[in-house]
XYZ file of N, CA and C in Angstrom:
837
model
N 70.930 142.838 42.631
C 70.362 142.261 42.008
C 70.668 140.915 41.113
N 71.164 141.000 39.776
C 71.676 140.347 38.967
C 72.933 139.368 39.542
N 73.982 140.003 40.643
C 75.016 139.103 40.887
C 74.079 138.667 42.277
N 73.235 138.799 43.160
C 72.636 137.777 43.936
C 71.728 136.662 42.774
N 71.655 136.625 41.947
C 70.419 135.260 41.231
C 71.881 134.539 40.333
N 73.106 135.033 40.402
C 74.135 134.863 39.627
C 74.351 133.914 40.786
N 74.522 133.751 42.347
C 75.424 133.467 42.919
C 74.371 132.585 43.599
N 72.967 132.618 43.489
C 71.311 130.841 43.726
C 71.964 129.946 42.965
N 72.889 130.851 41.468
C 71.997 129.634 40.766
C 73.348 128.554 40.555
N 74.464 129.479 41.437
C 75.420 128.496 41.116
C 75.495 127.276 42.756
N 74.936 128.125 43.506
C 74.334 127.003 44.587
C 73.959 126.316 44.003
N 72.406 126.297 43.111
C 71.918 125.315 42.705
C 72.422 123.944 42.098
N 73.541 124.146 41.171
C 74.676 124.133 40.209
C 75.372 122.719 40.955
N 75.583 123.396 42.342
C 76.871 123.156 43.003
C 75.909 121.506 43.563
N 74.069 122.160 44.187
C 74.444 121.059 45.330
C 73.309 120.183 44.636
N 73.269 120.685 43.471
C 72.104 119.549 42.079
C 74.282 118.572 42.354
N 75.547 118.040 41.631
C 76.222 118.006 41.800
C 76.932 117.083 42.960
N 76.386 117.560 43.954
C 76.970 117.204 45.154
C 75.874 115.786 45.392
N 74.203 115.967 44.805
C 72.988 114.537 44.831
C 74.047 113.328 43.703
N 74.238 113.175 42.697
C 74.269 113.562 41.651
C 76.110 111.864 42.292
N 77.037 113.080 42.412
C 77.432 111.983 42.923
C 77.463 110.912 44.299
N 76.123 111.951 45.360
C 75.545 110.478 46.606
C 75.613 109.068 45.279
N 74.908 109.960 44.784
C 73.603 108.874 43.471
C 75.030 106.938 43.117
N 75.793 108.435 42.666
C 77.228 107.679 41.836
C 77.135 106.416 43.501
N 77.856 107.127 44.000
C 78.303 106.134 45.276
C 77.577 105.339 45.527
N 76.479 105.413 46.110
C 75.531 104.320 46.172
C 75.227 103.404 44.900
N 75.379 103.783 43.761
C 75.121 102.605 43.096
C 76.536 101.990 42.507
N 77.834 102.766 43.181
C 79.209 101.456 42.314
C 78.942 100.348 44.548
N 78.629 101.075 45.425
C 78.083 100.121 46.780
C 77.801 99.412 46.113
N 76.640 99.150 45.774
C 74.929 98.141 45.423
C 76.508 97.143 44.378
N 77.117 98.048 43.381
C 77.962 96.459 42.520
C 78.494 96.478 42.994
N 78.834 96.963 43.831
C 79.581 95.691 44.717
C 80.350 94.380 45.526
N 78.901 95.014 45.993
C 78.007 94.839 47.131
C 77.200 92.539 45.750
N 76.551 93.067 44.606
C 76.320 92.473 44.321
C 77.543 91.396 43.926
N 78.906 91.589 42.798
C 79.967 90.825 42.231
C 80.480 89.910 43.885
N 80.428 90.463 45.209
C 81.311 89.968 46.561
C 80.267 88.419 46.282
N 79.372 89.091 46.093
C 78.017 87.484 46.593
C 78.133 87.189 44.719
N 78.725 87.429 44.123
C 78.045 86.570 42.317
C 79.196 85.238 42.960
N 79.863 85.084 43.375
C 80.525 83.607 43.986
C 79.112 83.092 44.440
N 78.785 83.396 45.422
C 77.964 82.296 45.513
C 76.801 81.613 44.629
N 76.518 82.421 44.197
C 75.438 81.391 43.512
C 75.877 81.074 41.874
N 77.382 81.236 42.024
C 78.065 81.381 40.441
C 78.601 79.525 40.034
N 76.989 78.115 40.217
C 77.040 77.608 39.988
C 76.930 77.062 38.743
N 76.852 76.038 37.986
C 75.742 75.755 36.820
C 74.683 75.577 37.257
N 74.169 74.977 38.000
C 72.576 75.453 38.943
C 72.255 76.355 40.335
N 71.459 76.989 39.991
C 71.385 76.982 41.004
C 70.907 75.756 42.228
N 69.955 74.887 41.726
C 69.642 74.644 42.583
C 70.004 73.502 43.515
N 70.908 72.646 43.734
C 72.542 72.780 43.600
C 72.252 73.699 45.026
N 72.487 74.525 45.045
C 72.188 75.352 46.107
C 71.909 75.508 47.291
N 70.902 75.326 46.215
C 69.732 75.502 47.278
C 69.135 74.451 47.944
N 69.290 73.782 47.001
C 68.961 72.245 47.155
C 70.253 72.031 48.903
N 71.388 71.689 48.496
C 71.317 71.738 50.178
C 71.997 71.989 50.822
N 71.506 73.874 50.330
C 71.415 74.640 51.884
C 70.032 74.555 52.508
N 69.093 73.785 51.584
C 67.889 73.708 52.441
C 67.418 71.450 52.967
N 69.048 71.019 52.473
C 69.060 69.946 53.252
C 70.327 70.092 54.511
N 70.819 70.787 54.672
C 71.670 71.090 55.903
C 70.738 71.946 57.216
N 69.427 72.758 56.200
C 68.739 73.479 57.470
C 67.955 72.200 58.102
N 67.463 71.724 57.539
C 66.810 70.569 57.525
C 67.422 69.861 58.709
N 68.815 69.548 58.934
C 69.074 68.536 59.841
C 69.381 69.197 60.980
N 69.933 70.489 61.012
C 69.765 71.221 62.077
C 68.242 71.369 63.155
N 66.947 71.727 62.294
C 65.501 71.750 62.241
C 65.104 70.172 63.092
N 66.093 68.915 62.813
C 65.689 67.767 63.209
C 65.758 67.812 64.200
N 66.850 67.757 64.459
C 68.881 67.230 65.173
C 68.652 68.889 66.732
N 68.241 69.512 66.401
C 68.471 70.485 67.288
C 67.459 70.306 68.944
N 68.548 70.825 69.678
C 68.272 69.585 71.776
C 68.147 68.427 71.573
N 68.310 67.516 70.098
C 69.026 66.039 71.177
C 70.098 65.517 71.956
N 69.989 64.896 72.988
C 69.955 65.136 73.800
C 70.692 63.063 74.072
N 71.692 62.857 74.604
C 72.309 61.864 74.962
C 72.338 61.727 76.435
N 71.697 60.505 76.578
C 72.228 60.288 77.981
C 73.062 58.426 78.428
N 74.097 59.360 78.768
C 74.753 56.885 79.037
C 73.701 56.897 80.258
N 74.210 55.206 80.020
C 73.815 54.296 81.135
C 74.965 55.174 82.044
N 74.989 54.822 83.628
C 75.249 55.304 84.745
C 76.609 53.970 85.577
N 77.939 54.572 85.185
C 78.883 53.546 84.977
C 79.303 53.358 86.620
N 79.268 52.109 86.682
C 79.784 52.042 88.342
C 80.630 51.586 89.201
N 81.103 52.246 90.248
C 83.109 52.017 90.756
C 82.621 51.342 92.664
N 82.886 50.865 92.993
C 82.504 50.670 93.943
C 84.729 49.928 95.310
N 84.737 50.388 95.689
C 85.276 50.815 97.366
C 84.692 49.883 97.671
N 85.693 48.369 98.297
C 85.251 47.984 99.637
C 86.441 47.738 100.378
N 86.303 47.998 102.316
C 87.286 47.232 102.018
C 87.281 46.327 103.339
N 87.669 44.769 104.424
C 87.402 44.633 104.567
C 87.980 43.787 106.016
N 87.779 44.426 107.086
C 88.980 44.057 108.354
C 88.531 42.304 109.085
N 89.092 42.019 109.911
C 89.684 40.770 111.169
C 89.875 40.697 111.676
N 89.637 41.348 113.131
C 91.199 41.066 114.141
C 90.352 40.068 115.391
N 89.607 38.248 114.768
C 89.503 37.558 115.513
C 90.464 36.884 115.551
N 90.703 35.919 116.660
C 91.384 34.729 116.277
C 93.102 34.786 116.961
N 93.388 36.318 117.342
C 94.157 36.974 116.872
C 95.394 36.939 115.665
N 94.074 37.066 114.794
C 94.504 37.722 113.607
C 94.371 39.079 113.648
N 94.855 40.041 112.321
C 94.685 41.584 112.442
C 95.112 41.764 110.640
N 93.791 41.662 110.440
C 93.944 41.627 108.800
C 93.122 42.860 107.991
N 93.203 43.480 107.447
C 92.441 44.428 106.721
C 92.517 44.081 104.370
N 92.035 44.592 104.038
C 92.322 44.040 102.887
C 91.201 45.044 101.783
N 91.689 46.054 101.302
C 91.311 46.977 100.254
C 90.719 46.201 98.899
N 89.544 45.780 98.355
C 88.958 46.159 97.067
C 88.701 47.109 96.179
N 88.570 46.623 94.736
C 87.705 47.575 93.475
C 86.921 47.170 92.914
N 86.243 47.227 92.105
C 84.946 46.934 90.832
C 85.131 47.688 90.372
N 85.337 47.805 88.452
C 84.260 48.526 87.726
C 83.160 48.013 86.565
N 82.447 48.994 86.670
C 80.959 47.736 85.744
C 81.168 49.133 84.965
N 81.328 48.495 83.882
C 80.640 49.564 82.637
C 80.086 49.290 81.781
N 79.169 50.732 81.154
C 77.848 49.385 80.815
C 77.690 48.726 79.436
N 76.354 47.440 79.554
C 77.010 46.720 78.721
C 75.932 47.271 77.610
N 75.744 46.980 76.167
C 74.626 47.840 75.354
C 74.525 46.601 74.953
N 74.532 45.756 75.022
C 74.352 44.489 74.650
C 72.887 44.401 75.714
N 72.872 44.972 76.775
C 71.772 44.757 77.733
C 71.348 46.178 78.369
N 72.275 46.591 78.383
C 71.701 47.885 78.659
C 72.479 49.534 77.481
N 70.685 50.292 77.556
C 71.383 51.310 76.228
C 71.374 51.829 76.671
N 72.156 53.598 76.642
C 71.245 55.069 76.902
C 70.103 55.489 76.117
N 70.176 56.679 76.033
C 68.400 56.704 76.241
C 69.073 58.776 75.143
N 68.080 58.458 74.133
C 68.219 59.512 73.308
C 66.502 60.203 73.492
N 66.836 61.671 73.594
C 65.341 62.831 73.709
C 66.158 63.979 73.252
N 64.963 64.508 73.226
C 64.643 66.354 73.499
C 64.754 66.894 71.606
N 64.750 66.236 70.461
C 64.347 65.513 69.085
C 63.950 65.501 68.340
N 63.376 66.697 67.250
C 61.821 65.956 66.899
C 62.330 64.491 66.222
N 63.745 64.427 65.720
C 63.835 63.380 64.607
C 63.506 61.833 65.696
N 63.033 61.904 66.765
C 62.507 60.722 67.470
C 61.398 60.724 66.884
N 60.103 62.054 66.469
C 59.390 61.370 66.284
C 59.208 61.535 64.964
N 60.355 61.231 64.202
C 60.535 60.897 63.026
C 60.442 59.543 62.084
N 60.889 60.107 60.831
C 60.944 58.098 59.078
C 61.864 58.089 60.359
N 61.396 56.637 59.626
C 62.591 55.438 60.113
C 63.304 55.560 59.613
N 64.200 56.730 58.889
C 66.155 56.940 58.806
C 66.081 58.027 59.185
N 64.575 58.474 60.287
C 66.373 60.324 61.131
C 66.153 58.872 62.026
N 65.232 57.784 62.640
C 65.573 57.215 63.299
C 66.883 56.628 63.505
N 67.375 56.143 62.186
C 68.339 55.695 61.666
C 69.501 56.554 62.147
N 69.663 57.773 61.633
C 70.564 58.994 61.732
C 71.171 58.824 63.148
N 69.993 58.597 64.723
C 70.089 58.739 65.646
C 70.636 57.704 66.239
N 70.140 56.730 66.138
C 70.841 54.973 66.880
C 72.469 55.070 66.364
N 73.316 55.736 65.179
C 74.109 56.145 64.658
C 75.197 56.279 64.810
N 74.703 57.872 65.817
C 74.730 59.011 67.650
C 75.387 57.550 68.581
N 73.639 57.059 68.937
C 74.070 57.332 70.131
C 74.538 55.820 70.172
N 74.853 54.614 69.338
C 75.645 53.807 69.188
C 77.892 54.772 70.051
N 76.948 55.530 68.462
C 79.554 56.657 69.133
C 79.628 56.901 70.721
N 78.349 56.865 70.722
C 79.095 57.795 71.721
C 78.554 57.045 73.033
N 77.950 55.981 73.203
C 77.966 55.091 73.949
C 79.523 54.365 74.553
N 80.433 53.694 72.950
C 81.785 53.826 73.108
C 82.739 54.782 73.126
N 82.296 56.618 73.358
C 83.141 57.399 73.344
C 83.010 57.527 75.313
N 81.567 57.430 75.892
C 81.486 57.121 77.516
C 83.201 56.921 77.849
N 83.950 54.846 78.143
C 84.223 54.704 78.718
C 85.399 55.321 77.311
N 85.915 55.598 76.770
C 87.462 56.162 76.426
C 87.947 57.887 76.662
N 87.006 58.147 77.040
C 86.743 59.411 77.447
C 87.020 60.332 78.459
N 85.837 59.502 79.578
C 85.196 60.320 79.940
C 85.321 59.282 81.671
N 85.565 57.930 81.861
C 86.382 57.268 82.992
C 86.966 57.437 83.742
N 87.476 58.087 84.812
C 88.768 58.329 85.474
C 88.867 57.271 84.983
N 90.975 58.060 85.604
C 91.711 57.337 84.994
C 92.663 56.078 86.326
N 92.072 56.911 87.048
C 92.486 55.939 89.014
C 91.544 54.705 88.460
N 90.315 54.995 88.269
C 89.596 54.054 88.602
C 90.264 52.204 87.403
N 90.714 52.987 86.583
C 91.167 51.991 85.875
C 92.357 51.347 86.365
N 93.359 51.935 87.246
C 94.256 51.614 87.647
C 94.382 51.016 88.934
N 93.131 51.767 89.779
C 92.804 50.235 90.734
C 92.109 49.050 90.855
N 91.892 49.110 88.800
C 91.374 47.173 88.817
C 92.150 46.569 88.346
N 92.798 47.544 87.667
C 93.765 46.832 86.752
C 93.489 46.513 85.261
N 92.608 47.679 84.889
C 92.411 47.030 83.724
C 92.861 49.188 82.596
N 93.606 48.695 81.520
C 93.666 49.828 81.003
C 92.085 50.063 80.113
N 92.654 51.233 79.472
C 90.920 52.781 79.675
C 91.045 52.264 78.155
N 90.056 51.498 77.491
C 89.601 51.292 76.167
C 89.768 52.198 74.570
N 89.872 51.722 74.068
C 90.626 51.736 72.542
C 89.107 52.533 72.595
N 89.250 53.574 71.201
C 87.720 54.127 70.444
C 87.798 52.764 69.063
N 87.253 53.025 68.848
C 86.801 51.904 67.011
C 86.251 53.369 66.219
N 86.778 53.058 65.018
C 86.604 54.595 64.383
C 85.344 54.153 63.561
N 84.050 55.490 63.413
C 83.234 55.629 63.292
C 82.947 55.697 61.756
N 82.454 54.053 61.149
C 82.109 54.066 59.770
C 81.152 55.034 59.251
N 81.577 56.579 58.523
C 80.986 57.516 57.981
C 79.382 56.314 57.057
N 78.073 57.407 58.073
C 77.129 57.552 57.328
C 76.111 57.638 56.606
N 76.147 57.006 55.552
C 75.713 58.134 53.886
C 74.456 57.803 54.423
N 73.008 58.808 53.859
C 71.669 58.165 53.410
C 71.225 59.767 52.281
N 70.053 59.781 52.517
C 69.632 60.577 50.839
C 69.387 61.130 51.458
N 68.275 63.237 51.151
C 68.049 63.326 51.685
C 66.391 64.077 49.948
N 65.199 63.761 49.614
C 64.585 63.679 48.949
C 63.090 64.876 49.140
N 63.001 65.710 48.465
C 61.339 65.827 48.612
C 60.293 65.857 47.191
N 60.137 65.091 47.863
C 58.462 64.300 46.725
C 57.918 65.497 47.266
N 57.087 65.609 45.784
C 56.181 65.752 45.327
C 55.910 66.844 43.933
N 55.247 66.871 42.925
C 56.538 66.900 41.108
C 56.956 68.450 41.610
N 55.932 69.450 42.125
C 56.724 71.027 41.922
C 58.184 71.291 42.787
N 57.647 70.535 44.164
C 58.645 70.701 44.915
C 60.260 69.764 44.459
N 60.153 68.804 43.851
C 60.720 67.926 43.080
C 61.960 68.534 41.846
N 61.624 68.889 41.473
C 61.901 69.846 40.595
C 62.089 71.245 40.935
N 63.004 71.848 41.955
C 63.600 72.657 43.198
C 63.934 71.902 43.435
N 64.376 71.477 44.352
C 64.974 70.514 45.069
C 65.355 69.339 44.712
N 66.719 69.304 44.390
C 67.148 67.420 43.968
C 67.795 66.809 45.276
N 67.364 65.695 45.360
C 67.627 64.595 46.118
C 69.796 64.672 46.807
N 69.952 65.680 48.350
C 71.189 65.711 48.489
C 71.356 64.246 48.600
N 72.846 64.259 48.199
C 73.749 62.739 49.469
C 74.806 62.985 50.936
N 74.382 63.210 51.663
C 74.422 63.533 52.667
C 75.245 62.219 53.594
N 76.167 62.559 54.325
C 77.844 61.738 54.855
C 77.373 62.588 56.919
N 77.179 61.506 57.883
C 77.815 61.804 58.905
C 78.830 61.588 59.147
N 79.472 61.922 59.998
C 80.942 61.098 60.215
C 81.024 62.037 62.106
N 81.824 60.830 62.459
C 82.537 61.195 64.111
C 83.690 61.288 64.398
N 84.342 61.700 64.677
C 85.385 61.244 65.705
C 86.097 61.298 67.259
N 86.827 61.201 67.118
C 86.745 61.185 69.019
C 86.129 62.028 70.249
N 85.186 62.257 69.759
C 84.646 63.325 70.676
C 83.124 63.015 70.522
N 82.217 64.168 70.542
C 80.571 64.240 70.713
C 80.309 64.940 69.900
N 81.397 65.278 68.746
C 80.555 66.128 68.138
C 79.987 65.422 66.982
N 79.672 66.071 65.795
C 79.586 65.466 64.520
C 79.282 66.424 63.680
N 79.958 65.779 62.444
C 80.176 66.666 61.138
C 79.368 65.337 59.721
N 78.917 67.306 59.013
C 78.141 66.393 58.009
C 78.322 66.711 55.913
N 77.928 66.395 55.268
C 78.480 66.932 54.133
C 77.484 66.573 53.541
N 77.166 67.691 52.936
C 75.947 67.417 52.084
C 76.541 68.133 50.263
N 75.833 67.451 49.196
C 76.019 67.587 48.037
C 75.083 66.694 46.600
N 74.630 67.125 46.400
C 73.457 67.104 45.003
C 74.582 65.574 44.394
N 73.637 65.014 44.473
C 74.221 63.814 43.006
C 73.507 63.995 41.043
N 73.879 64.316 40.551
C 73.031 64.437 39.824
C 73.284 63.121 38.398
N 72.110 62.535 37.733
C 72.528 61.212 36.520
C 73.280 62.271 35.691
N 73.867 62.000 34.792
C 74.617 61.580 33.245
C 74.269 60.696 32.260
N 73.417 60.674 31.653
C 73.330 59.864 30.931
C 74.594 59.705 30.535
N 75.612 58.117 29.721
C 76.403 57.826 29.116
C 76.157 57.310 27.208
N 76.652 58.320 26.481
C 76.356 56.871 25.350
C 77.392 55.030 25.166
N 78.219 54.775 26.267
C 78.342 53.673 26.627
C 78.360 53.088 27.580
N 78.881 53.973 28.956
C 78.545 53.364 30.500
C 76.933 53.565 30.701
N 75.709 54.453 29.548
C 74.586 54.469 30.471
C 74.558 55.440 31.233
N 73.820 56.147 32.927
C 73.312 56.059 33.064
C 74.513 55.626 34.441
N 74.916 57.705 35.100
C 75.806 57.084 35.923
C 75.754 58.472 36.768
N 76.071 58.419 38.859
C 75.868 59.558 39.985
C 76.989 60.057 38.467
N 77.358 61.183 39.727
C 77.874 62.235 39.527
C 77.879 63.424 40.888
N 78.878 63.851 41.633
C 78.944 65.020 42.476
C 79.009 65.743 41.845
N 77.973 66.502 42.292
C 77.670 68.659 41.580
C 78.990 69.301 42.908
N 78.998 69.852 42.253
C 80.025 70.530 41.859
C 80.133 71.793 43.234
N 79.487 71.682 44.334
C 79.015 73.013 45.365
C 78.014 71.537 46.728
N 79.331 71.888 47.348
C 79.448 70.966 48.978
C 78.681 72.026 50.084
N 78.530 71.768 50.807
C 79.050 72.552 52.027
C 78.932 71.456 53.292
N 79.527 71.892 54.708
C 79.332 71.385 55.494
C 79.050 72.662 57.151
N 78.451 70.815 57.825
C 77.904 70.373 58.711
C 78.712 70.355 60.352
N 79.035 71.768 60.583
C 80.299 70.980 62.530
C 79.262 70.744 63.690
N 79.005 69.837 64.239
C 78.535 70.845 65.445
C 78.666 70.346 66.246
N 79.148 70.828 67.430
C 79.911 70.859 68.928
C 78.830 70.299 70.227
N 78.914 69.120 70.261
C 78.211 69.161 71.311
C 79.117 69.782 73.054
N 77.692 69.779 73.714
C 77.978 70.812 74.772
C 77.834 69.401 75.642
N 79.278 68.924 76.599
C 79.044 67.415 77.176
C 79.323 67.989 78.330
N 78.129 67.626 79.473
C 78.404 67.459 80.849
C 78.675 66.004 81.451
N 79.036 66.418 82.895
C 79.455 64.546 83.341
C 79.227 64.590 84.704
N 78.253 64.102 85.245
C 78.208 64.488 86.881
C 78.915 62.939 87.949
N 79.032 63.674 88.532
C 80.333 62.098 89.526
C 79.405 62.173 90.618
N 78.786 60.819 90.886
C 78.392 61.297 92.661
C 78.958 60.253 93.144
N 79.675 60.114 94.867
C 79.927 59.181 95.879
C 79.047 59.049 96.242
N 78.835 57.576 96.665
C 77.790 57.604 97.933
C 78.581 57.948 99.275
N 77.156 57.358 100.083
C 77.736 57.473 101.713
C 78.617 55.838 101.824
N 79.792 56.458 102.908
C 79.760 54.756 103.227
C 79.392 53.751 104.108
N 79.013 52.688 103.404
C 77.748 51.328 104.267
C 78.463 51.155 104.889
N 78.910 50.041 106.050
C 79.035 49.582 107.245
C 78.314 48.197 108.007
N 79.665 47.006 107.090
C 78.675 45.799 107.734
C 79.535 44.697 108.033
N 78.536 44.955 109.589
C 79.894 44.411 110.637
C 79.079 42.575 110.910
N 80.250 41.835 111.127
C 79.882 40.476 110.632
C 80.195 39.586 112.579
N 81.070 40.581 113.138
C 81.269 39.345 114.449
C 81.703 40.053 115.664
N 81.687 40.097 116.419
C 81.082 40.490 118.237
C 82.141 39.427 118.926
N 83.168 40.129 119.861
C 84.119 39.959 120.817
C 83.343 39.303 122.543
N 83.954 38.831 123.450
C 83.567 38.889 124.825
C 82.976 40.178 125.248
N 83.600 40.517 124.812
C 83.162 42.408 125.811
C 82.162 42.561 124.332
N 81.240 42.564 123.666
C 80.898 42.541 122.383
C 80.796 44.271 121.625
N 82.451 44.015 121.501
C 82.939 44.629 120.465
C 82.813 43.990 118.870
N 82.571 44.912 118.114
C 82.501 44.182 116.447
C 83.805 43.789 116.099
N 84.738 42.526 115.901
C 85.918 42.406 115.702
C 86.109 42.216 113.551
N 84.795 41.828 113.356
C 85.114 41.670 111.417
C 83.936 42.427 110.536
N 84.329 42.977 109.753
C 83.674 43.601 109.388
C 83.768 44.203 107.452
N 82.689 44.893 107.050
C 83.368 45.816 105.708
C 82.580 46.569 106.130
N 83.357 47.845 104.137
C 82.682 49.041 104.476
C 83.018 49.275 102.902
N 81.494 49.200 102.257
C 81.526 49.867 100.927
C 80.777 51.251 100.666
N 81.903 51.822 99.522
C 81.581 53.058 98.559
C 81.170 52.883 97.384
N 80.492 53.381 97.716
C 80.036 52.863 95.390
C 79.958 54.529 95.068
N 80.308 54.382 93.964
C 80.345 55.341 93.462
C 80.100 55.502 91.775
N 79.402 56.489 90.938
C 78.859 56.982 89.710
C 79.095 57.602 88.464
N 78.936 57.823 87.758
C 79.105 58.954 86.760
C 78.789 58.350 85.769
N 77.805 59.669 85.092
C 77.027 59.969 84.011
C 77.692 60.771 83.313
N 77.118 60.597 81.301
C 77.220 61.288 80.569
C 75.989 61.939 80.708
N 76.287 63.748 80.006
C 74.874 63.893 79.095
C 76.043 64.384 77.088
N 74.962 64.226 76.559
C 75.408 64.767 75.651
C 74.713 65.986 75.036
N 75.185 67.250 74.653
C 73.323 67.964 73.885
C 73.912 68.595 72.773
N 73.405 68.752 71.516
C 73.330 69.160 70.683
C 72.619 70.057 70.239
N 72.681 71.474 70.952
C 71.498 72.601 69.990
C 72.231 73.808 69.281
N 71.338 74.325 68.133
C 71.132 74.874 67.235
C 72.441 76.072 67.054
N 72.461 76.801 68.057
C 73.447 78.381 68.144
C 74.612 76.934 68.407
N 75.228 76.548 68.520
C 76.169 75.572 67.842
C 77.000 75.002 66.979
N 76.128 75.571 66.327
C 76.115 74.709 64.523
C 77.260 75.718 63.128
N 78.151 75.378 63.434
C 78.864 76.133 62.331
C 78.368 75.392 60.338
N 78.590 76.039 59.429
C 78.063 76.102 57.468
C 78.557 76.354 57.560
N 79.213 75.914 56.506
C 80.676 76.048 55.491
C 80.682 75.530 54.006
N 81.089 76.063 53.101
C 81.430 75.484 52.513
C 82.446 74.637 52.508
N 82.174 73.361 51.425
C 83.199 72.227 50.939
C 82.819 71.145 52.065
N 82.744 70.397 51.890
C 82.493 68.673 52.099
C 83.872 68.425 53.461
N 82.698 68.197 54.985
C 82.934 67.807 55.943
C 84.788 66.003 55.796
N 84.846 66.354 56.700
C 86.018 65.544 57.384
C 86.257 65.465 58.433
N 86.748 63.957 59.789
C 86.832 63.406 60.490
C 88.312 63.133 60.469
N 89.333 63.618 59.836
C 90.018 63.711 59.644
C 91.141 64.176 59.761
């Protein structure tokens, strides 16, 4: 009986040691996870992190499902013929009509930005204007340009658009600092945003000045682009008949159109640390 009691006591000690080791491992794991996340919060002020993160998420909420729809590019092929008075003449001609932003504009739809503030509408208009320039640069077929003897137009550089996001209200403004936001676009429909906090520093000689906070994040938003090209049925026009009642002159017109849509959806967003640049 004594030996059996000693055996049970030894087993209890072993179980207690095992539980202690499991607790120690759990504590070490928690410590390692905290250490791995330390860099995320090791800023001079956590307000910078929360401010730029909130600004980025706000832009995503505002522009989610934003859609650009271009005006149609029109391309015509015309063939004429004339078999009168001993002549046998045929000719082909082509015409290309690109959307003119001064008379016709594309449309933007699908995002809460369109119902937002004036600054939000300005952001939308910047995106829209650049997309209008991308349509003839990216999507019009080469043969359309070649048939009319034109070269593909070059794309003008997008001037970075900078604006500020701030939170009104005394309580919120003490937590979230104003954030400097910059939008850049390259030779595609993708958006690049960068977010940084600007802090006011008082100097003895220079007075107050704005300096960029140490924490910056970027938002890369890939657009889903579709284009639809339609070819209409040939339309014939007959002009003259011969003595037998057969048409001997006329023309044939075939009309083609191209329309481009670009959509920015939440699931196509990538947010990472560091400033964004399209260069």
